[in-house]
Coordinates of C-alpha atoms in Angstrom, one line a residue:
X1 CA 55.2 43.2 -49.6
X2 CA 53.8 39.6 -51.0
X3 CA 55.5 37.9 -48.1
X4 CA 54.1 40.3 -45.6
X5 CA 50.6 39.2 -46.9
X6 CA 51.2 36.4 -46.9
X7 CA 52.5 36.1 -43.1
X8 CA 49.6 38.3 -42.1
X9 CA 47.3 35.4 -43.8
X10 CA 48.8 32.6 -42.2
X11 CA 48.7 34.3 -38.8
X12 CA 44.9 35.2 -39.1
X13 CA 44.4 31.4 -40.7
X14 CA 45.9 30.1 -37.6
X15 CA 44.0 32.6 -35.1
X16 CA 41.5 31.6 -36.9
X17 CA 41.9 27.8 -36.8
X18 CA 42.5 28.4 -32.4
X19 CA 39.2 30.0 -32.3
X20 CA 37.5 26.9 -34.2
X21 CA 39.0 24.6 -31.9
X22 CA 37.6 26.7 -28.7
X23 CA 34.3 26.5 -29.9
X24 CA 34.1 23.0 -30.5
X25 CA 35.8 22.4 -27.0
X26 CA 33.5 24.6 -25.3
X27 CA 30.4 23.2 -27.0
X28 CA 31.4 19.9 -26.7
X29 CA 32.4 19.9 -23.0
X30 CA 29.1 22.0 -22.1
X31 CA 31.5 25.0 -20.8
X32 CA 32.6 22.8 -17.7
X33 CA 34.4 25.4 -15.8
X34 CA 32.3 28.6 -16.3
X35 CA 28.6 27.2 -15.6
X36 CA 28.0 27.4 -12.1
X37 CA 26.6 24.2 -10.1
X38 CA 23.7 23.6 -8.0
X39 CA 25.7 20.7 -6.4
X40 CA 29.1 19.0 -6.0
X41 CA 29.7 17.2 -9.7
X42 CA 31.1 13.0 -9.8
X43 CA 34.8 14.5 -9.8
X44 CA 34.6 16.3 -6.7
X45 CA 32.4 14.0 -4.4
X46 CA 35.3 11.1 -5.9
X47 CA 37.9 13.6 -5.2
X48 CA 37.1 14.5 -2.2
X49 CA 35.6 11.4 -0.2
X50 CA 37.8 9.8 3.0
X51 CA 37.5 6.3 1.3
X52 CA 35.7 4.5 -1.4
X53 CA 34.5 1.4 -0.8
X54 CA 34.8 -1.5 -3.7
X55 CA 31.9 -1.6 -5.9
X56 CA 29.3 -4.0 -5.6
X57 CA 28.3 -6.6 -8.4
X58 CA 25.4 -5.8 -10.3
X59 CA 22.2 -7.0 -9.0
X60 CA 20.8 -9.9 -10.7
X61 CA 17.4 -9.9 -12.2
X62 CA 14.9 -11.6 -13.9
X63 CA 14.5 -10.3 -17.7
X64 CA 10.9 -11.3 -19.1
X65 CA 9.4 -10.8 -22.2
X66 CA 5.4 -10.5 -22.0
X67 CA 3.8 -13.7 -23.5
X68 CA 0.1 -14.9 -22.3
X69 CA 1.2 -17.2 -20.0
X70 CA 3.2 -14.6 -18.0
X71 CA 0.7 -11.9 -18.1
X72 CA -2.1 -14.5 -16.6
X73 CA 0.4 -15.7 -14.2
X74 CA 0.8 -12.2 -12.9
X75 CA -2.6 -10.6 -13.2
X76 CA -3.3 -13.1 -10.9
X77 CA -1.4 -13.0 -8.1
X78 CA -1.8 -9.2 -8.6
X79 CA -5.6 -10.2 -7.8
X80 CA -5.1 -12.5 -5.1
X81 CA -2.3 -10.0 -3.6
X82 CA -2.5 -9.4 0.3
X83 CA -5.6 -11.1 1.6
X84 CA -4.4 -10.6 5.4
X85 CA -8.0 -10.4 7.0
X86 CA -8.9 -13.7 5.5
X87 CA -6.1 -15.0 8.0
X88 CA -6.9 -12.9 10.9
X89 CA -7.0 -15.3 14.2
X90 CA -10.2 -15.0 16.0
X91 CA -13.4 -12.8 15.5
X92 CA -15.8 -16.2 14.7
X93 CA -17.7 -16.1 17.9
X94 CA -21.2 -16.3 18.0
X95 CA -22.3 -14.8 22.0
X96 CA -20.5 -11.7 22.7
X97 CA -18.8 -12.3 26.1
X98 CA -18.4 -9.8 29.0
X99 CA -15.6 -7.4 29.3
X100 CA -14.5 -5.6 32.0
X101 CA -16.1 -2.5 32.7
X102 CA -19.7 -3.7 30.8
X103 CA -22.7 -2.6 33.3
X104 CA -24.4 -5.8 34.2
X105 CA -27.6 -7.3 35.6
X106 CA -29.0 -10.1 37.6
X107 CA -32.2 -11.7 38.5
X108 CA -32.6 -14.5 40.6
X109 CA -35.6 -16.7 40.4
X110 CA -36.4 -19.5 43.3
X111 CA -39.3 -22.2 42.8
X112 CA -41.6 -21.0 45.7
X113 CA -41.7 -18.8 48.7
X114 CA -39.3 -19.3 51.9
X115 CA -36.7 -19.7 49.5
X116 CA -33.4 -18.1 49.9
X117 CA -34.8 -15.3 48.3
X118 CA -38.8 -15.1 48.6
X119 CA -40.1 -14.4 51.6
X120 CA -42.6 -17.4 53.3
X121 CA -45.1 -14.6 53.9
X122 CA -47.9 -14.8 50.9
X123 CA -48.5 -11.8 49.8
X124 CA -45.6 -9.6 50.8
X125 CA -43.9 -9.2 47.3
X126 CA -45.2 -9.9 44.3
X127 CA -43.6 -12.0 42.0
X128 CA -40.8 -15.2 42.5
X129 CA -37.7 -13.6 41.8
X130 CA -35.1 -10.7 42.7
X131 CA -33.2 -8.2 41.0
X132 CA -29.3 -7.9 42.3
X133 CA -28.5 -4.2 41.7
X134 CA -26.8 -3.7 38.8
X135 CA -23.1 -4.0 38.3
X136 CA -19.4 -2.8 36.8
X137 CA -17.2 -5.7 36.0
X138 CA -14.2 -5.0 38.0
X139 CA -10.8 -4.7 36.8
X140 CA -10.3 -7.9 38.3
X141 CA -13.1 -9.4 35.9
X142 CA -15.7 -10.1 38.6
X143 CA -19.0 -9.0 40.1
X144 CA -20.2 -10.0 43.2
X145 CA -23.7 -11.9 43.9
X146 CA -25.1 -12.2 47.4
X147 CA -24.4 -15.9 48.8
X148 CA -22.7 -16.6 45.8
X149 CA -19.7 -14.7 46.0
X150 CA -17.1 -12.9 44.1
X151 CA -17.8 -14.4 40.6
X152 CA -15.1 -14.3 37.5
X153 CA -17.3 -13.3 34.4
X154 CA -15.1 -11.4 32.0
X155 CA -15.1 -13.5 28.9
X156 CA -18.0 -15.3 29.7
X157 CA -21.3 -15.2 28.2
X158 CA -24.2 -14.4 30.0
X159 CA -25.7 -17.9 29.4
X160 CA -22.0 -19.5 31.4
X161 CA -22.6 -17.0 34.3
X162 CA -26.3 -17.7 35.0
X163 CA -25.3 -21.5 35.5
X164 CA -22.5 -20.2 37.3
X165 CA -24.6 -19.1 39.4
X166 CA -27.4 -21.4 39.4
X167 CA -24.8 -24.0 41.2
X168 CA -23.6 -22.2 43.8
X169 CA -26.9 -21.6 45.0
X170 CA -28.4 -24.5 44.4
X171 CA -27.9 -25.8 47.8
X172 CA -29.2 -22.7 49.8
X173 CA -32.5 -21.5 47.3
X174 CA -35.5 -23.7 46.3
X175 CA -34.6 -24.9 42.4
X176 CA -33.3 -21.4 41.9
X177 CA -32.7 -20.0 38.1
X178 CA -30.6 -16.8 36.9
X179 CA -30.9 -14.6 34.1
X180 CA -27.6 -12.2 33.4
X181 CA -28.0 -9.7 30.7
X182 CA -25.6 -6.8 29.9
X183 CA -27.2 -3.7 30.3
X184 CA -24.1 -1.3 28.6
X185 CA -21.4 -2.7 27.1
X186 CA -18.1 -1.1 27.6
X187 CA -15.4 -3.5 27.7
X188 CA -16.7 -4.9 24.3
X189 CA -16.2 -2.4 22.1
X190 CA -15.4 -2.1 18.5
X191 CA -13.6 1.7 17.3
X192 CA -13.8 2.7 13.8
X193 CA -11.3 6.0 13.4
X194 CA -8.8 7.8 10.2
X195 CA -10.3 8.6 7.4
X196 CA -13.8 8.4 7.4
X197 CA -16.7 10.4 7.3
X198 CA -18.2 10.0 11.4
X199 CA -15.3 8.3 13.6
X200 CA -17.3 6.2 16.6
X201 CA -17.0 3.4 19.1
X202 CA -19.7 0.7 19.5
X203 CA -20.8 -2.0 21.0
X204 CA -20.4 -5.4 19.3
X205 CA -23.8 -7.0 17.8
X206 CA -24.6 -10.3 19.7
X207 CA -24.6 -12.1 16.6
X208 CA -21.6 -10.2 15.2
X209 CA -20.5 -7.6 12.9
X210 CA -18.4 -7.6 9.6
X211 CA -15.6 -5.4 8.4
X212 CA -17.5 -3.6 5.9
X213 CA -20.1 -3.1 8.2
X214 CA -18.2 -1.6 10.7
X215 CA -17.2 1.2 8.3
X216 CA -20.6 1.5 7.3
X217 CA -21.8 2.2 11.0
X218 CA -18.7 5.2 10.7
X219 CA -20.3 6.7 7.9
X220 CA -18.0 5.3 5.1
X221 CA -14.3 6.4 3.8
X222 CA -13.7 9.6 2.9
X223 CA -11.7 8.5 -0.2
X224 CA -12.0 6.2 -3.2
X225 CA -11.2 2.6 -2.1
X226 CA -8.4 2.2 -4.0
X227 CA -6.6 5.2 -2.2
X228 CA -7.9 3.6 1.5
X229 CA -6.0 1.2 3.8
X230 CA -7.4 -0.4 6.4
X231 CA -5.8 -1.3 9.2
X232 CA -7.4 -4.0 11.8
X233 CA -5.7 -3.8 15.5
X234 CA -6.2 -6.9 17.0
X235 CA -4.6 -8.3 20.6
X236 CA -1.6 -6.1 20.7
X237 CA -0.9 -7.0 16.5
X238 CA -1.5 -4.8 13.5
X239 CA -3.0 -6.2 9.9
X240 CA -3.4 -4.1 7.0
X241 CA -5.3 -4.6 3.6
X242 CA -6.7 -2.3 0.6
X243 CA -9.8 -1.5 1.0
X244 CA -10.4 -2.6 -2.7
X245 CA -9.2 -5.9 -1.8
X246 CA -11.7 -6.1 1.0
X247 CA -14.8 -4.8 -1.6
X248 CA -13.6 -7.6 -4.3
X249 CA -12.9 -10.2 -1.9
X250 CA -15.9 -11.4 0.2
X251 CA -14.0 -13.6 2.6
X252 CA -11.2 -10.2 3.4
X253 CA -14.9 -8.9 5.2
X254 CA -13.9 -10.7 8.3
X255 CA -15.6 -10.9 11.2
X256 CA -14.7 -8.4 13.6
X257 CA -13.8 -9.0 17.4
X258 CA -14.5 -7.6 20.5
X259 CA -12.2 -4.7 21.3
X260 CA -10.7 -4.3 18.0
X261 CA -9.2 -1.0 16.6
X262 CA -10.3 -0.2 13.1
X263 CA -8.1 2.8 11.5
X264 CA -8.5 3.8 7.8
X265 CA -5.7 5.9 6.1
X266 CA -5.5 7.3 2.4
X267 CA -2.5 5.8 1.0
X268 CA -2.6 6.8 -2.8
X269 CA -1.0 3.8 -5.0
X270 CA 1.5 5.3 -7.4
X271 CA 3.8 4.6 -10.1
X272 CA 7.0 5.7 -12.1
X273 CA 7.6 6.6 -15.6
X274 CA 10.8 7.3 -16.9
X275 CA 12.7 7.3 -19.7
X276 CA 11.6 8.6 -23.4
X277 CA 8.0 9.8 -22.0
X278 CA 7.5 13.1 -22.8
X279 CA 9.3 16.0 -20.6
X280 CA 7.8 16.3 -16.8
X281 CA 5.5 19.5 -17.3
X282 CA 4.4 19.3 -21.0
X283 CA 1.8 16.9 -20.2
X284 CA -1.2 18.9 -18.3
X285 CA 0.9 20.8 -16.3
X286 CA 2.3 17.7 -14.3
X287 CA 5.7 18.4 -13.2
X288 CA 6.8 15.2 -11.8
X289 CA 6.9 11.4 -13.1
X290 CA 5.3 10.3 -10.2
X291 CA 1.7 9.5 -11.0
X292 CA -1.5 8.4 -8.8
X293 CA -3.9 5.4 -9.7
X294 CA -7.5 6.3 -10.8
X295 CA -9.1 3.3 -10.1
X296 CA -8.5 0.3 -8.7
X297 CA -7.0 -1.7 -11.3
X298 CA -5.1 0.7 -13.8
X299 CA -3.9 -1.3 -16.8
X300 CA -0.3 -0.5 -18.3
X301 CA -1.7 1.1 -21.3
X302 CA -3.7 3.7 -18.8
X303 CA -0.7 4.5 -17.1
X304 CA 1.5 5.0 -20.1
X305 CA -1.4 7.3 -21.3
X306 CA -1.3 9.3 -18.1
X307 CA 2.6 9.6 -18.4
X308 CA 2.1 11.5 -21.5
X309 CA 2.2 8.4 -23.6
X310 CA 5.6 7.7 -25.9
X311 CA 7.9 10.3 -27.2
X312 CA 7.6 9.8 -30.6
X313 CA 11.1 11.3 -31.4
X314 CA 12.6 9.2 -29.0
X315 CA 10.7 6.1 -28.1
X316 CA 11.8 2.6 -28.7
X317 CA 8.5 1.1 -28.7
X318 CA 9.9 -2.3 -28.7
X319 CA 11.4 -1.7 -25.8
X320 CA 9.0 -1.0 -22.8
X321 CA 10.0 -2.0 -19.5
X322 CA 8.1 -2.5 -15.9
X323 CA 10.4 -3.0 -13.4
X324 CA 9.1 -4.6 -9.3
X325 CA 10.0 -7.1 -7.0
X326 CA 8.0 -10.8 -7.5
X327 CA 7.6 -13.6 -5.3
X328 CA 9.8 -17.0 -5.8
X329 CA 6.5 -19.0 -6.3
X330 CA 5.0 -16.8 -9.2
X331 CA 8.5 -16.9 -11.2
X332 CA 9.0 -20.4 -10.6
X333 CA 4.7 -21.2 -11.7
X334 CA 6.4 -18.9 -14.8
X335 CA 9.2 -21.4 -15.5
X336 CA 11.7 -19.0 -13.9
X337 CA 15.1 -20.5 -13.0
X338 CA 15.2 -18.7 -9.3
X339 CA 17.8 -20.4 -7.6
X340 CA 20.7 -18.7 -8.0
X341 CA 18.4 -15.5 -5.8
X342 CA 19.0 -16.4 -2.3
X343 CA 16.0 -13.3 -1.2
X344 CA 12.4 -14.3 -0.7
X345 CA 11.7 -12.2 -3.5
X346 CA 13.2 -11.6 -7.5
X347 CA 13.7 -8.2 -8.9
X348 CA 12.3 -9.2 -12.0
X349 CA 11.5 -6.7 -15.3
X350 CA 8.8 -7.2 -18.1
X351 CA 9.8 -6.1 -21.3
X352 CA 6.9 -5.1 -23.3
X353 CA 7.2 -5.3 -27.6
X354 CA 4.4 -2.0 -28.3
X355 CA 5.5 -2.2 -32.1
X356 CA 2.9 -4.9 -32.6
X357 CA -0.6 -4.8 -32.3
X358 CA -0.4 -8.0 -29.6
X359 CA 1.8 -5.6 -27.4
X360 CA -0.8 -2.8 -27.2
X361 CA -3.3 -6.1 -26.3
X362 CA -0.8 -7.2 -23.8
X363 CA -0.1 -3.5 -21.8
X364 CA -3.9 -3.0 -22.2
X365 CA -4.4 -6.0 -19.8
X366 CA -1.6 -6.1 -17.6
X367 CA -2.0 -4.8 -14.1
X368 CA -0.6 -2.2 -12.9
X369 CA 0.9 -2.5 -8.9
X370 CA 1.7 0.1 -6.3
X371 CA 5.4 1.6 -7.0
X372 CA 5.8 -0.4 -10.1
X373 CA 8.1 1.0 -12.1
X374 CA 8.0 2.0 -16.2
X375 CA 11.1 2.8 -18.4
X376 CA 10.4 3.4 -22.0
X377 CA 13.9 3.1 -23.9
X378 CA 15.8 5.4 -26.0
X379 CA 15.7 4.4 -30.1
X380 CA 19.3 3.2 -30.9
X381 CA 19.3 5.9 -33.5
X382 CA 18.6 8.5 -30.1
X383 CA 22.3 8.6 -29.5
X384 CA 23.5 9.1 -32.7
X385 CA 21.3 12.2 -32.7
X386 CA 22.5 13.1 -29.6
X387 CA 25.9 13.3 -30.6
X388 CA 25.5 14.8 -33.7
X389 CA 23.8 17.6 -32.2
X390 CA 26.6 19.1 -30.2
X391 CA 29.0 18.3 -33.0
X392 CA 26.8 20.5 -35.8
X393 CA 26.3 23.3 -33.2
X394 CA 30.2 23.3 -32.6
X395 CA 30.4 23.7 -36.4
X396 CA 28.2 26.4 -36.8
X397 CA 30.4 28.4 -34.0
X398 CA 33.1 27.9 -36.0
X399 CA 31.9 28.9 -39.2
X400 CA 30.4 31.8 -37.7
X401 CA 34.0 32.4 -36.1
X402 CA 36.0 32.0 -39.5
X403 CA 33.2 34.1 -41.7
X404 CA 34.0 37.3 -38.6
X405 CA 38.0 36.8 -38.6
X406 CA 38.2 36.9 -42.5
X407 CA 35.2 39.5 -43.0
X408 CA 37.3 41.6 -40.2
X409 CA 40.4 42.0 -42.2

């Protein structure tokens, strides 16, 4: 009777023992098998592909801890970044020619009567001069003035076409003068369209008219400037700027040129956040670690705050990293060793020390660019508790498994 005891113990002990080690499996493998998926896992897409290609070697980059030299460097060029209308080719004219299809008008003045124009008869009109009925540049660029001809005046000035015409009839008429004016503009038109407020085409100013102004005349953007591109079409060729750039940069309010094509478009500047932030969703409903600028130059600190600032259980707050793409020149003004990157450009990555107070200094100041990229690291210890988890959860099971098998007997 004791040995039948004792068998019946050892064969619950060991059904006992099986069940232990299926709880710890299944908790520790996350019950691969029996938990549908929403997509094919790394096994199956290996398992499964036609061929797989060698792996590529890991992209170099340039590793930079944040001192004050770097962080001027780079809130610098950040500054200085884009100023394309400052190099746009033409637009710094003075007289606004004449384009084709502009409405234009001609008076023709002679010295005295029995001219070419003014009758000999006293009397008969009043006046020294004629008016040529008004005109439409052709296609062709020309207008036509009686015993002058067919005469070429798109991109001209009005001043170039009255001497124009002065010499050709300056053999036939008595001393005669010319005065060409445009009467509508057409040709010469500036368009202002996108986003803002009352899309319009005008005519150019004689003396000119700026960038800024241009808007103004549209009735301004629609959106914030540092959520507005403006794009400047210009002789068949596209350039495009923020429109904060253009406010803090006088010399970006270019002059603009006759025919040109101004567009505005809302293009939001964004950034990243990832890593031990806290979870999309808990921070004011935002379920996404995609965030928006709100203003134009948002600091690193401000866009940390906006992520929901540092996961306190997880953060390693000497460890905070912006990751983006920087220019050869700024790396090398840096002291950056770049010649082993053959690309116009360095992936390079700022690593940020926020245990200190100088770190909170540092992120406070450092600008913020559009698609830059923040990773706040795990704590070393992160891991540990991330391990530990699974392997206490798997010991309750088994526990509660043992406490049922011998309670049950």
């Amino acid at each position: 009777m004791a040995v039948a005891k004792t068998e019946r113990f050892s064969f619950d002990f060991g059904i006992s023992r099986i069940l232990a080690a299926a709880a710890i499996s299944a908790s520790l493998a996350g019950c691969a098998g029996f938990i549908p998926l929403d997509a094919p896992d790394a096994v199956a897409t290996h398992t499964n592909a036609a061929l797989v290609t060698e792996p590529s070697a890991p992209l170099a980059y340039a590793l930079m801890p944040v001192n004050p030299s770097i962080l001027q460097a780079t809130n610098a060029f950040t500054d200085s970044s884009g100023m394309v209308f400052s190099r746009l080719p033409g637009g710094n004219y003075r007289d606004v020619t004449i384009g084709i299809g502009d409405i234009v008008t001609v008076t023709v003045y002679e010295a005295q009567a029995g001219g070419l124009f003014i009758p000999r008869e006293a009397g008969v009109r009043p006046g020294n001069f004629v008016d040529i009925p008004r005109q439409q540049v052709d296609q062709s660029g020309n207008i036509n003035i009686p015993y002058a001809g067919s005469i070429k005046v798109a991109g001209l000035t009005p001043r170039a076409v009255s001497n124009i015409i002065r010499e050709r009839l300056k053999d036939r008429a008595i001393d005669p003068q010319a005065v060409v004016s445009v009467a509508e503009q057409r040709g010469n038109q500036i368009s202002v369209l996108g986003e803002v407020n009352s899309p319009l085409r005008f005519p150019v100013d004689p003396g000119g008219i700026r960038l800024m102004g241009a808007v103004a005349r549209a009735g301004g953007p629609k959106y914030p400037s540092y959520e507005s591109t403006i794009t400047i079409k210009r002789e068949g060729r596209t350039y495009s700027e923020s429109m904060s750039s253009v406010v803090h940069h006088p010399d970006q309010d270019v002059l603009l040129a006759p025919g040109d094509v101004v567009f505005l478009t809302r293009i939001p500047r964004v950034y990243m956040a990832f890593g031990s932030t806290p979870s999309p969703g808990s921070i004011g409903g935002t379920n996404n670690r995609r965030f928006t600028f709100e203003n134009d130059n948002m600091s690193l600190a401000e866009a940390i705050a906006k992520a929901g600032g540092l996961d306190g259980n997880r953060a390693d707050s000497k460890s905070i990293y912006v990751y983006r793409f920087e220019p050869k020149p700024l790396l090398e003004r840096i002291g950056v060793d770049v010649s082993q990157f053959p690309t116009k450009t360095v992936p390079a990555v700022y690593k940020f020390d926020m245990s200190k107070p100088d770190g909170w200094f540092q992120a406070d100041t450092f600008r913020m660019r559009d698609h830059d990229v923040i990773s706040v690291a795990e704590s070393p210890s992160t891991e540990f508790v991330k391990l530990m988890n699974p392997l206490n959860a798997a010991s309750v099971n088994a526990d509660n498994i043992s406490s049922v098998v011998v309670n049950s007997k």
